[in-house]
Amino acid sequence: MRVRFWGVRGSIAAPGSETVKYGGNTACVQVTAPTGEVLLLDAGTGIRGAGQKIVSDKGPLSIALLITHTHWDHIQGFPYFIPIYSPRFAIDLFGPRLPHRNIEEIFAIFLSHEFHPVRKMELAARIRYRDLGEEAFRHGPFAVTTCYAHHPVVALSYRIECQGKTVVYTGDHEPYFVVDGKATEPGLPERMEVANARYTDFARGADLLVCDAMYTAEEYAKKKLWGHGSIDDAVGLAASAGAKRLALFHHEPNYADAFLDDIDAHHLPRLKERFSAPNLEAFFAREGLEVTL
Ligand SMILES: [Zn+2]
Ligand SMILES: [Zn+2]
C-alpha cells in the first residue's frame, strides 16, 4: 500500500516562499492498493493535483473519496478535482451523517451558483454519496473502519487496512479533556479517559498514523476546543497506540518551513524520549511525499 500526501496544511491554503518544502495545499491524502485501486482521504485544495495525476496516468476510473467532515479545508478542492467532469469516472463519496443533513445535501449547497459556476447536478461523473456513522465496511481491496473524532462538527477518522498493512487518518481531532471549571463534575475525568483510550484503540498498531498535529503545545494551550491537537499530543497518541510511523499533519498555516524544520530537529527527539517511543518514526507530512507500507 502506498500513501501519498497531496495537501498537508490545515484551515486554509498557505502558498508562498516560506511553505515550499512542506506545501501550502489543504488536506488530501491518496492511498493506493498494491493492485492499483485508489482511495482519497479528504478533498482540500491538494485534491486538484491528485485528480490531474490520476487523469494523466490513466489511473483507475473508479475512485473512493472519504471525507472526514465538511469544513472548507477538507472539501474546497472538490470542484477542481477533474475526474468529476468526465462521464468515464465513477466516484464513491463517503462522509459523516449529520443530524439534519446528509453529505449529498451539503455538497449540493456548496456546489450551487452562489459558490461555484458549475452545479452539483451538472457534474458528469457518476457520483454515489454515502453517509457514514461509526461502522466497518469493505470497499474493493480496502477494509475501512470509522471512528468519531473530537471536533466542533460531526467528524470521522478512518482506518484503512489492505493486504496486512494499516493506515489511520485522524482528520481533525482534538484529544478529549476536561474543560476548565468542570473537573469536579462527577465521573467526567473518567469519561474523558475512556474516550481517549477508545480512540487510541482505534489507532492501535497502525503502520502509519496520519495525525492532526496542528499546534505547538504552547499555541494549543490558547486554542483549546478549536478541535485540533498539538504535536506533543500526536506523538503521545502514536506511542500509546504502538504505531510504527507517525505523519504529523494539518500544519498551522502560519508555520513556515524553517519553523517545522526546527521542531523536527530539536523537539521531536525529546518527545519520543518523553513518551518512551525510541523506535517511532515521526516526521512532518509534506506535499509530494509518498510512503510505502
Ligand atoms: Zn481541518
Ligand atoms: Zn475541521
PDB file of C-alpha atoms and ligand atoms in Angstrom:
ATOM      1  CA  MET A   1       0.000   0.000   0.000  1.00  0.00           C
ATOM      2  CA  ARG A   2       1.298   3.455  -0.898  1.00  0.00           C
ATOM      3  CA  VAL A   3       0.283   6.662   0.862  1.00  0.00           C
ATOM      4  CA  ARG A   4       0.879   9.967  -0.895  1.00  0.00           C
ATOM      5  CA  PHE A   5       0.378  13.420   0.550  1.00  0.00           C
ATOM      6  CA  TRP A   6      -1.258  15.953  -1.802  1.00  0.00           C
ATOM      7  CA  GLY A   7      -2.158  18.533   0.833  1.00  0.00           C
ATOM      8  CA  VAL A   8      -0.980  18.732   4.449  1.00  0.00           C
ATOM      9  CA  ARG A   9      -1.968  22.217   5.589  1.00  0.00           C
ATOM     10  CA  GLY A  10      -4.816  22.924   7.996  1.00  0.00           C
ATOM     11  CA  SER A  11      -7.577  25.544   7.875  1.00  0.00           C
ATOM     12  CA  ILE A  12      -6.576  27.482   4.777  1.00  0.00           C
ATOM     13  CA  ALA A  13      -4.159  27.061   1.893  1.00  0.00           C
ATOM     14  CA  ALA A  14      -0.848  28.789   2.602  1.00  0.00           C
ATOM     15  CA  PRO A  15       1.212  29.065  -0.577  1.00  0.00           C
ATOM     16  CA  GLY A  16       4.389  31.137  -0.691  1.00  0.00           C
ATOM     17  CA  SER A  17       8.137  31.092  -0.419  1.00  0.00           C
ATOM     18  CA  GLU A  18       8.034  30.082   3.261  1.00  0.00           C
ATOM     19  CA  THR A  19       5.942  26.944   2.739  1.00  0.00           C
ATOM     20  CA  VAL A  20       7.594  25.489  -0.351  1.00  0.00           C
ATOM     21  CA  LYS A  21       9.103  22.499   1.444  1.00  0.00           C
ATOM     22  CA  TYR A  22       6.059  21.200   3.348  1.00  0.00           C
ATOM     23  CA  GLY A  23       3.498  22.655   0.960  1.00  0.00           C
ATOM     24  CA  GLY A  24       0.577  25.039   1.135  1.00  0.00           C
ATOM     25  CA  ASN A  25      -2.369  22.912  -0.004  1.00  0.00           C
ATOM     26  CA  THR A  26      -5.057  21.774   2.409  1.00  0.00           C
ATOM     27  CA  ALA A  27      -5.893  18.186   3.341  1.00  0.00           C
ATOM     28  CA  CYS A  28      -5.783  15.417   0.773  1.00  0.00           C
ATOM     29  CA  VAL A  29      -4.081  12.039   1.096  1.00  0.00           C
ATOM     30  CA  GLN A  30      -4.075   9.273  -1.506  1.00  0.00           C
ATOM     31  CA  VAL A  31      -3.961   5.602  -0.578  1.00  0.00           C
ATOM     32  CA  THR A  32      -3.153   3.221  -3.432  1.00  0.00           C
ATOM     33  CA  ALA A  33      -3.590  -0.527  -3.066  1.00  0.00           C
ATOM     34  CA  PRO A  34      -0.886  -2.868  -4.425  1.00  0.00           C
ATOM     35  CA  THR A  35      -3.479  -3.803  -7.051  1.00  0.00           C
ATOM     36  CA  GLY A  36      -3.853  -0.150  -8.164  1.00  0.00           C
ATOM     37  CA  GLU A  37      -7.200   0.842  -6.644  1.00  0.00           C
ATOM     38  CA  VAL A  38      -7.249   4.402  -5.295  1.00  0.00           C
ATOM     39  CA  LEU A  39      -8.839   5.820  -2.206  1.00  0.00           C
ATOM     40  CA  LEU A  40      -8.597   9.522  -1.382  1.00  0.00           C
ATOM     41  CA  LEU A  41      -8.924  10.969   2.081  1.00  0.00           C
ATOM     42  CA  ASP A  42     -10.428  14.474   2.136  1.00  0.00           C
ATOM     43  CA  ALA A  43     -10.847  16.941  -0.678  1.00  0.00           C
ATOM     44  CA  GLY A  44      -8.882  20.000   0.400  1.00  0.00           C
ATOM     45  CA  THR A  45      -7.063  22.009  -2.272  1.00  0.00           C
ATOM     46  CA  GLY A  46      -4.488  19.204  -2.603  1.00  0.00           C
ATOM     47  CA  ILE A  47      -7.043  17.046  -4.420  1.00  0.00           C
ATOM     48  CA  ARG A  48      -6.600  19.175  -7.549  1.00  0.00           C
ATOM     49  CA  GLY A  49      -3.133  17.692  -8.108  1.00  0.00           C
ATOM     50  CA  ALA A  50      -4.373  14.190  -7.291  1.00  0.00           C
ATOM     51  CA  GLY A  51      -7.072  14.482  -9.965  1.00  0.00           C
ATOM     52  CA  GLN A  52      -4.633  15.739 -12.589  1.00  0.00           C
ATOM     53  CA  LYS A  53      -2.240  12.865 -11.898  1.00  0.00           C
ATOM     54  CA  ILE A  54      -4.984  10.219 -11.976  1.00  0.00           C
ATOM     55  CA  VAL A  55      -6.172  11.521 -15.356  1.00  0.00           C
ATOM     56  CA  SER A  56      -2.690  11.928 -16.879  1.00  0.00           C
ATOM     57  CA  ASP A  57      -1.609   8.464 -15.688  1.00  0.00           C
ATOM     58  CA  LYS A  58      -4.857   6.980 -16.998  1.00  0.00           C
ATOM     59  CA  GLY A  59      -5.360   5.776 -13.421  1.00  0.00           C
ATOM     60  CA  PRO A  60      -8.393   3.862 -12.192  1.00  0.00           C
ATOM     61  CA  LEU A  61     -11.796   5.081 -13.368  1.00  0.00           C
ATOM     62  CA  SER A  62     -13.370   4.141 -10.074  1.00  0.00           C
ATOM     63  CA  ILE A  63     -12.292   6.197  -7.055  1.00  0.00           C
ATOM     64  CA  ALA A  64     -13.340   6.212  -3.417  1.00  0.00           C
ATOM     65  CA  LEU A  65     -13.333   9.600  -1.700  1.00  0.00           C
ATOM     66  CA  LEU A  66     -13.624   9.559   2.080  1.00  0.00           C
ATOM     67  CA  ILE A  67     -14.446  12.933   3.616  1.00  0.00           C
ATOM     68  CA  THR A  68     -13.769  13.334   7.336  1.00  0.00           C
ATOM     69  CA  HIS A  69     -16.042  16.391   7.697  1.00  0.00           C
ATOM     70  CA  THR A  70     -17.218  19.319   5.662  1.00  0.00           C
ATOM     71  CA  HIS A  71     -15.084  22.189   6.952  1.00  0.00           C
ATOM     72  CA  TRP A  72     -13.718  24.149   3.984  1.00  0.00           C
ATOM     73  CA  ASP A  73     -10.170  22.845   4.219  1.00  0.00           C
ATOM     74  CA  HIS A  74     -11.486  19.290   3.691  1.00  0.00           C
ATOM     75  CA  ILE A  75     -13.845  19.888   0.743  1.00  0.00           C
ATOM     76  CA  GLN A  76     -12.788  23.071  -1.019  1.00  0.00           C
ATOM     77  CA  GLY A  77     -10.722  21.328  -3.686  1.00  0.00           C
ATOM     78  CA  PHE A  78     -13.577  19.073  -4.796  1.00  0.00           C
ATOM     79  CA  PRO A  79     -14.830  21.361  -7.628  1.00  0.00           C
ATOM     80  CA  TYR A  80     -11.267  21.313  -9.051  1.00  0.00           C
ATOM     81  CA  PHE A  81     -10.933  17.524  -8.983  1.00  0.00           C
ATOM     82  CA  ILE A  82     -11.150  16.981 -12.738  1.00  0.00           C
ATOM     83  CA  PRO A  83     -12.467  13.387 -12.711  1.00  0.00           C
ATOM     84  CA  ILE A  84     -15.864  14.789 -11.629  1.00  0.00           C
ATOM     85  CA  TYR A  85     -16.228  16.383 -15.080  1.00  0.00           C
ATOM     86  CA  SER A  86     -15.779  13.142 -17.008  1.00  0.00           C
ATOM     87  CA  PRO A  87     -18.541  10.567 -17.522  1.00  0.00           C
ATOM     88  CA  ARG A  88     -15.839   7.880 -17.593  1.00  0.00           C
ATOM     89  CA  PHE A  89     -15.325   8.167 -13.817  1.00  0.00           C
ATOM     90  CA  ALA A  90     -17.337   6.602 -11.011  1.00  0.00           C
ATOM     91  CA  ILE A  91     -16.778   8.159  -7.600  1.00  0.00           C
ATOM     92  CA  ASP A  92     -17.989   6.771  -4.300  1.00  0.00           C
ATOM     93  CA  LEU A  93     -18.093   9.728  -1.945  1.00  0.00           C
ATOM     94  CA  PHE A  94     -18.355   8.903   1.754  1.00  0.00           C
ATOM     95  CA  GLY A  95     -18.874  11.394   4.557  1.00  0.00           C
ATOM     96  CA  PRO A  96     -20.280  11.690   8.060  1.00  0.00           C
ATOM     97  CA  ARG A  97     -24.018  11.646   8.615  1.00  0.00           C
ATOM     98  CA  LEU A  98     -25.099  14.905  10.244  1.00  0.00           C
ATOM     99  CA  PRO A  99     -28.247  15.175  12.342  1.00  0.00           C
ATOM    100  CA  HIS A 100     -30.224  17.295   9.846  1.00  0.00           C
ATOM    101  CA  ARG A 101     -28.430  16.987   6.518  1.00  0.00           C
ATOM    102  CA  ASN A 102     -26.820  14.209   4.583  1.00  0.00           C
ATOM    103  CA  ILE A 103     -23.479  14.544   2.796  1.00  0.00           C
ATOM    104  CA  GLU A 104     -25.118  14.845  -0.628  1.00  0.00           C
ATOM    105  CA  GLU A 105     -27.234  17.806   0.521  1.00  0.00           C
ATOM    106  CA  ILE A 106     -24.164  19.597   1.861  1.00  0.00           C
ATOM    107  CA  PHE A 107     -22.333  19.118  -1.445  1.00  0.00           C
ATOM    108  CA  ALA A 108     -25.401  20.411  -3.281  1.00  0.00           C
ATOM    109  CA  ILE A 109     -25.262  23.598  -1.210  1.00  0.00           C
ATOM    110  CA  PHE A 110     -21.628  24.360  -1.861  1.00  0.00           C
ATOM    111  CA  LEU A 111     -21.853  23.267  -5.491  1.00  0.00           C
ATOM    112  CA  SER A 112     -24.516  25.865  -6.231  1.00  0.00           C
ATOM    113  CA  HIS A 113     -24.214  29.035  -8.276  1.00  0.00           C
ATOM    114  CA  GLU A 114     -23.713  31.137  -5.160  1.00  0.00           C
ATOM    115  CA  PHE A 115     -20.366  29.420  -4.547  1.00  0.00           C
ATOM    116  CA  HIS A 116     -19.284  27.865  -7.835  1.00  0.00           C
ATOM    117  CA  PRO A 117     -20.127  28.221 -11.541  1.00  0.00           C
ATOM    118  CA  VAL A 118     -20.833  24.517 -12.053  1.00  0.00           C
ATOM    119  CA  ARG A 119     -23.597  22.960 -10.015  1.00  0.00           C
ATOM    120  CA  LYS A 120     -23.671  19.506  -8.483  1.00  0.00           C
ATOM    121  CA  MET A 121     -26.379  18.394 -10.913  1.00  0.00           C
ATOM    122  CA  GLU A 122     -24.067  19.286 -13.828  1.00  0.00           C
ATOM    123  CA  LEU A 123     -21.157  17.055 -12.813  1.00  0.00           C
ATOM    124  CA  ALA A 124     -20.550  14.386 -15.440  1.00  0.00           C
ATOM    125  CA  ALA A 125     -19.026  11.609 -13.332  1.00  0.00           C
ATOM    126  CA  ARG A 126     -21.252   9.025 -11.716  1.00  0.00           C
ATOM    127  CA  ILE A 127     -21.071  10.034  -8.068  1.00  0.00           C
ATOM    128  CA  ARG A 128     -22.626   7.931  -5.341  1.00  0.00           C
ATOM    129  CA  TYR A 129     -22.922   9.647  -1.977  1.00  0.00           C
ATOM    130  CA  ARG A 130     -22.920   7.581   1.170  1.00  0.00           C
ATOM    131  CA  ASP A 131     -23.406   8.719   4.765  1.00  0.00           C
ATOM    132  CA  LEU A 132     -21.402   7.056   7.481  1.00  0.00           C
ATOM    133  CA  GLY A 133     -21.567   6.708  11.210  1.00  0.00           C
ATOM    134  CA  GLU A 134     -19.219   4.531  13.198  1.00  0.00           C
ATOM    135  CA  GLU A 135     -19.011   1.370  11.152  1.00  0.00           C
ATOM    136  CA  ALA A 136     -16.809  -1.063   9.279  1.00  0.00           C
ATOM    137  CA  PHE A 137     -17.152  -1.966   5.623  1.00  0.00           C
ATOM    138  CA  ARG A 138     -15.197  -3.195   2.626  1.00  0.00           C
ATOM    139  CA  HIS A 139     -14.574  -1.114  -0.452  1.00  0.00           C
ATOM    140  CA  GLY A 140     -12.714  -3.044  -3.139  1.00  0.00           C
ATOM    141  CA  PRO A 141      -9.443  -4.217  -1.594  1.00  0.00           C
ATOM    142  CA  PHE A 142      -9.759  -1.828   1.359  1.00  0.00           C
ATOM    143  CA  ALA A 143     -11.257  -2.655   4.751  1.00  0.00           C
ATOM    144  CA  VAL A 144     -12.460   0.631   6.224  1.00  0.00           C
ATOM    145  CA  THR A 145     -13.362   1.311   9.852  1.00  0.00           C
ATOM    146  CA  THR A 146     -14.591   4.670  11.110  1.00  0.00           C
ATOM    147  CA  CYS A 147     -14.482   6.326  14.499  1.00  0.00           C
ATOM    148  CA  TYR A 148     -15.867   9.688  15.573  1.00  0.00           C
ATOM    149  CA  ALA A 149     -13.216  12.324  16.090  1.00  0.00           C
ATOM    150  CA  HIS A 150     -13.440  15.092  18.696  1.00  0.00           C
ATOM    151  CA  HIS A 151     -14.202  18.222  16.670  1.00  0.00           C
ATOM    152  CA  PRO A 152     -16.779  21.029  16.719  1.00  0.00           C
ATOM    153  CA  VAL A 153     -18.809  19.327  13.959  1.00  0.00           C
ATOM    154  CA  VAL A 154     -19.500  15.624  13.409  1.00  0.00           C
ATOM    155  CA  ALA A 155     -16.208  14.322  12.015  1.00  0.00           C
ATOM    156  CA  LEU A 156     -14.903  10.856  11.259  1.00  0.00           C
ATOM    157  CA  SER A 157     -11.457   9.347  11.419  1.00  0.00           C
ATOM    158  CA  TYR A 158     -10.669   6.485   9.058  1.00  0.00           C
ATOM    159  CA  ARG A 159      -8.727   3.277   9.498  1.00  0.00           C
ATOM    160  CA  ILE A 160      -7.819   1.669   6.175  1.00  0.00           C
ATOM    161  CA  GLU A 161      -6.463  -1.872   6.004  1.00  0.00           C
ATOM    162  CA  CYS A 162      -5.214  -3.564   2.864  1.00  0.00           C
ATOM    163  CA  GLN A 163      -3.111  -6.705   2.432  1.00  0.00           C
ATOM    164  CA  GLY A 164      -1.941  -6.731   6.037  1.00  0.00           C
ATOM    165  CA  LYS A 165      -0.987  -3.039   6.240  1.00  0.00           C
ATOM    166  CA  THR A 166      -2.869  -0.311   8.078  1.00  0.00           C
ATOM    167  CA  VAL A 167      -3.053   3.454   7.744  1.00  0.00           C
ATOM    168  CA  VAL A 168      -5.061   5.503  10.236  1.00  0.00           C
ATOM    169  CA  TYR A 169      -6.080   9.037   9.255  1.00  0.00           C
ATOM    170  CA  THR A 170      -7.461  11.157  12.064  1.00  0.00           C
ATOM    171  CA  GLY A 171      -8.648  14.125  10.013  1.00  0.00           C
ATOM    172  CA  ASP A 172      -9.276  16.912  12.524  1.00  0.00           C
ATOM    173  CA  HIS A 173      -9.153  15.629  16.075  1.00  0.00           C
ATOM    174  CA  GLU A 174      -8.509  17.092  19.497  1.00  0.00           C
ATOM    175  CA  PRO A 175      -7.810  14.779  22.430  1.00  0.00           C
ATOM    176  CA  TYR A 176     -10.672  14.633  24.926  1.00  0.00           C
ATOM    177  CA  PHE A 177     -10.080  16.639  28.087  1.00  0.00           C
ATOM    178  CA  VAL A 178     -11.978  18.121  30.980  1.00  0.00           C
ATOM    179  CA  VAL A 179     -12.904  21.719  30.254  1.00  0.00           C
ATOM    180  CA  ASP A 180     -11.701  24.265  32.831  1.00  0.00           C
ATOM    181  CA  GLY A 181     -14.060  24.527  35.766  1.00  0.00           C
ATOM    182  CA  LYS A 182     -15.646  21.096  35.260  1.00  0.00           C
ATOM    183  CA  ALA A 183     -13.014  18.976  36.992  1.00  0.00           C
ATOM    184  CA  THR A 184     -15.340  18.351  39.917  1.00  0.00           C
ATOM    185  CA  GLU A 185     -18.235  17.103  37.780  1.00  0.00           C
ATOM    186  CA  PRO A 186     -18.738  13.507  38.912  1.00  0.00           C
ATOM    187  CA  GLY A 187     -17.372  10.931  36.503  1.00  0.00           C
ATOM    188  CA  LEU A 188     -16.273  13.438  33.871  1.00  0.00           C
ATOM    189  CA  PRO A 189     -12.483  12.910  34.105  1.00  0.00           C
ATOM    190  CA  GLU A 190     -13.051   9.146  33.887  1.00  0.00           C
ATOM    191  CA  ARG A 191     -15.316   9.546  30.836  1.00  0.00           C
ATOM    192  CA  MET A 192     -12.662  11.616  29.083  1.00  0.00           C
ATOM    193  CA  GLU A 193     -10.082   8.958  29.859  1.00  0.00           C
ATOM    194  CA  VAL A 194     -12.327   6.243  28.449  1.00  0.00           C
ATOM    195  CA  ALA A 195     -12.947   8.299  25.294  1.00  0.00           C
ATOM    196  CA  ASN A 196      -9.198   8.795  24.760  1.00  0.00           C
ATOM    197  CA  ALA A 197      -8.498   5.105  25.399  1.00  0.00           C
ATOM    198  CA  ARG A 198     -11.185   4.164  22.871  1.00  0.00           C
ATOM    199  CA  TYR A 199      -9.616   6.473  20.287  1.00  0.00           C
ATOM    200  CA  THR A 200      -6.167   5.039  20.996  1.00  0.00           C
ATOM    201  CA  ASP A 201      -7.579   1.547  20.385  1.00  0.00           C
ATOM    202  CA  PHE A 202      -8.898   2.735  17.043  1.00  0.00           C
ATOM    203  CA  ALA A 203      -5.342   3.727  16.036  1.00  0.00           C
ATOM    204  CA  ARG A 204      -3.785   0.601  17.578  1.00  0.00           C
ATOM    205  CA  GLY A 205      -0.867  -0.923  15.699  1.00  0.00           C
ATOM    206  CA  ALA A 206      -1.092   1.363  12.659  1.00  0.00           C
ATOM    207  CA  ASP A 207       1.790   1.039  10.227  1.00  0.00           C
ATOM    208  CA  LEU A 208       1.225   4.723   9.552  1.00  0.00           C
ATOM    209  CA  LEU A 209      -0.754   7.154  11.685  1.00  0.00           C
ATOM    210  CA  VAL A 210      -1.563  10.436   9.926  1.00  0.00           C
ATOM    211  CA  CYS A 211      -2.489  12.670  12.827  1.00  0.00           C
ATOM    212  CA  ASP A 212      -3.792  16.186  13.383  1.00  0.00           C
ATOM    213  CA  ALA A 213      -0.800  17.964  14.962  1.00  0.00           C
ATOM    214  CA  MET A 214      -1.747  21.495  14.136  1.00  0.00           C
ATOM    215  CA  TYR A 215      -0.188  23.397  17.000  1.00  0.00           C
ATOM    216  CA  THR A 216       2.823  23.503  19.241  1.00  0.00           C
ATOM    217  CA  ALA A 217       1.902  22.723  22.849  1.00  0.00           C
ATOM    218  CA  GLU A 218       2.224  26.439  23.730  1.00  0.00           C
ATOM    219  CA  GLU A 219      -0.131  27.509  20.971  1.00  0.00           C
ATOM    220  CA  TYR A 220      -2.563  24.681  21.694  1.00  0.00           C
ATOM    221  CA  ALA A 221      -2.976  25.959  25.257  1.00  0.00           C
ATOM    222  CA  LYS A 222      -4.518  29.122  23.767  1.00  0.00           C
ATOM    223  CA  LYS A 223      -6.731  27.254  21.295  1.00  0.00           C
ATOM    224  CA  LYS A 224      -8.399  24.545  23.299  1.00  0.00           C
ATOM    225  CA  LEU A 225     -11.748  23.351  21.936  1.00  0.00           C
ATOM    226  CA  TRP A 226     -10.901  24.554  18.437  1.00  0.00           C
ATOM    227  CA  GLY A 227     -10.872  20.874  17.510  1.00  0.00           C
ATOM    228  CA  HIS A 228      -7.183  20.277  16.874  1.00  0.00           C
ATOM    229  CA  GLY A 229      -4.359  18.598  18.714  1.00  0.00           C
ATOM    230  CA  SER A 230      -0.758  19.508  19.338  1.00  0.00           C
ATOM    231  CA  ILE A 231       2.433  17.950  18.024  1.00  0.00           C
ATOM    232  CA  ASP A 232       3.056  16.628  21.535  1.00  0.00           C
ATOM    233  CA  ASP A 233      -0.427  15.035  21.664  1.00  0.00           C
ATOM    234  CA  ALA A 234       0.142  13.335  18.313  1.00  0.00           C
ATOM    235  CA  VAL A 235       3.417  11.763  19.437  1.00  0.00           C
ATOM    236  CA  GLY A 236       1.698  10.665  22.663  1.00  0.00           C
ATOM    237  CA  LEU A 237      -1.142   9.033  20.724  1.00  0.00           C
ATOM    238  CA  ALA A 238       1.237   7.274  18.320  1.00  0.00           C
ATOM    239  CA  ALA A 239       3.301   5.977  21.247  1.00  0.00           C
ATOM    240  CA  SER A 240       0.279   4.682  23.213  1.00  0.00           C
ATOM    241  CA  ALA A 241      -1.248   3.109  20.104  1.00  0.00           C
ATOM    242  CA  GLY A 242       2.040   1.416  19.165  1.00  0.00           C
ATOM    243  CA  ALA A 243       2.048   2.998  15.700  1.00  0.00           C
ATOM    244  CA  LYS A 244       5.177   2.328  13.647  1.00  0.00           C
ATOM    245  CA  ARG A 245       5.242   5.637  11.794  1.00  0.00           C
ATOM    246  CA  LEU A 246       3.655   8.976  12.543  1.00  0.00           C
ATOM    247  CA  ALA A 247       2.988  11.629   9.923  1.00  0.00           C
ATOM    248  CA  LEU A 248       2.308  14.924  11.692  1.00  0.00           C
ATOM    249  CA  PHE A 249      -0.401  16.567   9.628  1.00  0.00           C
ATOM    250  CA  HIS A 250      -2.732  19.577   9.240  1.00  0.00           C
ATOM    251  CA  HIS A 251       0.028  22.130   9.806  1.00  0.00           C
ATOM    252  CA  GLU A 252      -0.946  25.536  11.134  1.00  0.00           C
ATOM    253  CA  PRO A 253      -0.925  27.834   8.040  1.00  0.00           C
ATOM    254  CA  ASN A 254       1.468  30.293   9.737  1.00  0.00           C
ATOM    255  CA  TYR A 255       4.139  27.679  10.429  1.00  0.00           C
ATOM    256  CA  ALA A 256       6.946  28.260   7.933  1.00  0.00           C
ATOM    257  CA  ASP A 257       9.276  25.525   6.678  1.00  0.00           C
ATOM    258  CA  ALA A 258      12.120  26.719   8.911  1.00  0.00           C
ATOM    259  CA  PHE A 259       9.873  26.584  11.973  1.00  0.00           C
ATOM    260  CA  LEU A 260       8.774  22.989  11.285  1.00  0.00           C
ATOM    261  CA  ASP A 261      12.387  22.007  10.485  1.00  0.00           C
ATOM    262  CA  ASP A 262      13.469  23.362  13.840  1.00  0.00           C
ATOM    263  CA  ILE A 263      10.822  21.339  15.708  1.00  0.00           C
ATOM    264  CA  ASP A 264      11.776  18.280  13.671  1.00  0.00           C
ATOM    265  CA  ALA A 265      15.445  18.611  14.607  1.00  0.00           C
ATOM    266  CA  HIS A 266      15.148  19.606  18.256  1.00  0.00           C
ATOM    267  CA  HIS A 267      11.730  18.885  19.723  1.00  0.00           C
ATOM    268  CA  LEU A 268      10.672  15.581  18.110  1.00  0.00           C
ATOM    269  CA  PRO A 269      13.627  13.604  19.548  1.00  0.00           C
ATOM    270  CA  ARG A 270      12.734  14.905  23.023  1.00  0.00           C
ATOM    271  CA  LEU A 271       9.085  13.931  22.563  1.00  0.00           C
ATOM    272  CA  LYS A 272       9.989  10.392  21.536  1.00  0.00           C
ATOM    273  CA  GLU A 273      12.056  10.144  24.677  1.00  0.00           C
ATOM    274  CA  ARG A 274       9.273  11.601  26.822  1.00  0.00           C
ATOM    275  CA  PHE A 275       6.733   9.087  25.506  1.00  0.00           C
ATOM    276  CA  SER A 276       9.236   6.182  25.560  1.00  0.00           C
ATOM    277  CA  ALA A 277       8.919   5.557  21.837  1.00  0.00           C
ATOM    278  CA  PRO A 278      12.520   5.435  20.586  1.00  0.00           C
ATOM    279  CA  ASN A 279      11.601   3.390  17.503  1.00  0.00           C
ATOM    280  CA  LEU A 280       8.706   5.561  16.381  1.00  0.00           C
ATOM    281  CA  GLU A 281       9.460   7.137  13.025  1.00  0.00           C
ATOM    282  CA  ALA A 282       7.861  10.583  13.369  1.00  0.00           C
ATOM    283  CA  PHE A 283       8.002  13.232  10.658  1.00  0.00           C
ATOM    284  CA  PHE A 284       6.115  16.228   9.333  1.00  0.00           C
ATOM    285  CA  ALA A 285       3.998  15.253   6.326  1.00  0.00           C
ATOM    286  CA  ARG A 286       4.909  17.207   3.223  1.00  0.00           C
ATOM    287  CA  GLU A 287       3.320  17.576  -0.154  1.00  0.00           C
ATOM    288  CA  GLY A 288       4.592  15.081  -2.696  1.00  0.00           C
ATOM    289  CA  LEU A 289       5.908  12.654  -0.110  1.00  0.00           C
ATOM    290  CA  GLU A 290       4.968   9.042  -0.753  1.00  0.00           C
ATOM    291  CA  VAL A 291       5.271   6.415   1.951  1.00  0.00           C
ATOM    292  CA  THR A 292       5.238   2.721   1.076  1.00  0.00           C
ATOM    293  CA  LEU A 293       3.848   0.392   3.734  1.00  0.00           C
TER     294      LEU A 293
HETATM  295 ZN    ZN B   1      -9.173  20.949   9.022  1.00  0.00          ZN
HETATM  296 ZN    ZN B   2     -12.308  20.922  10.862  1.00  0.00          ZN
END
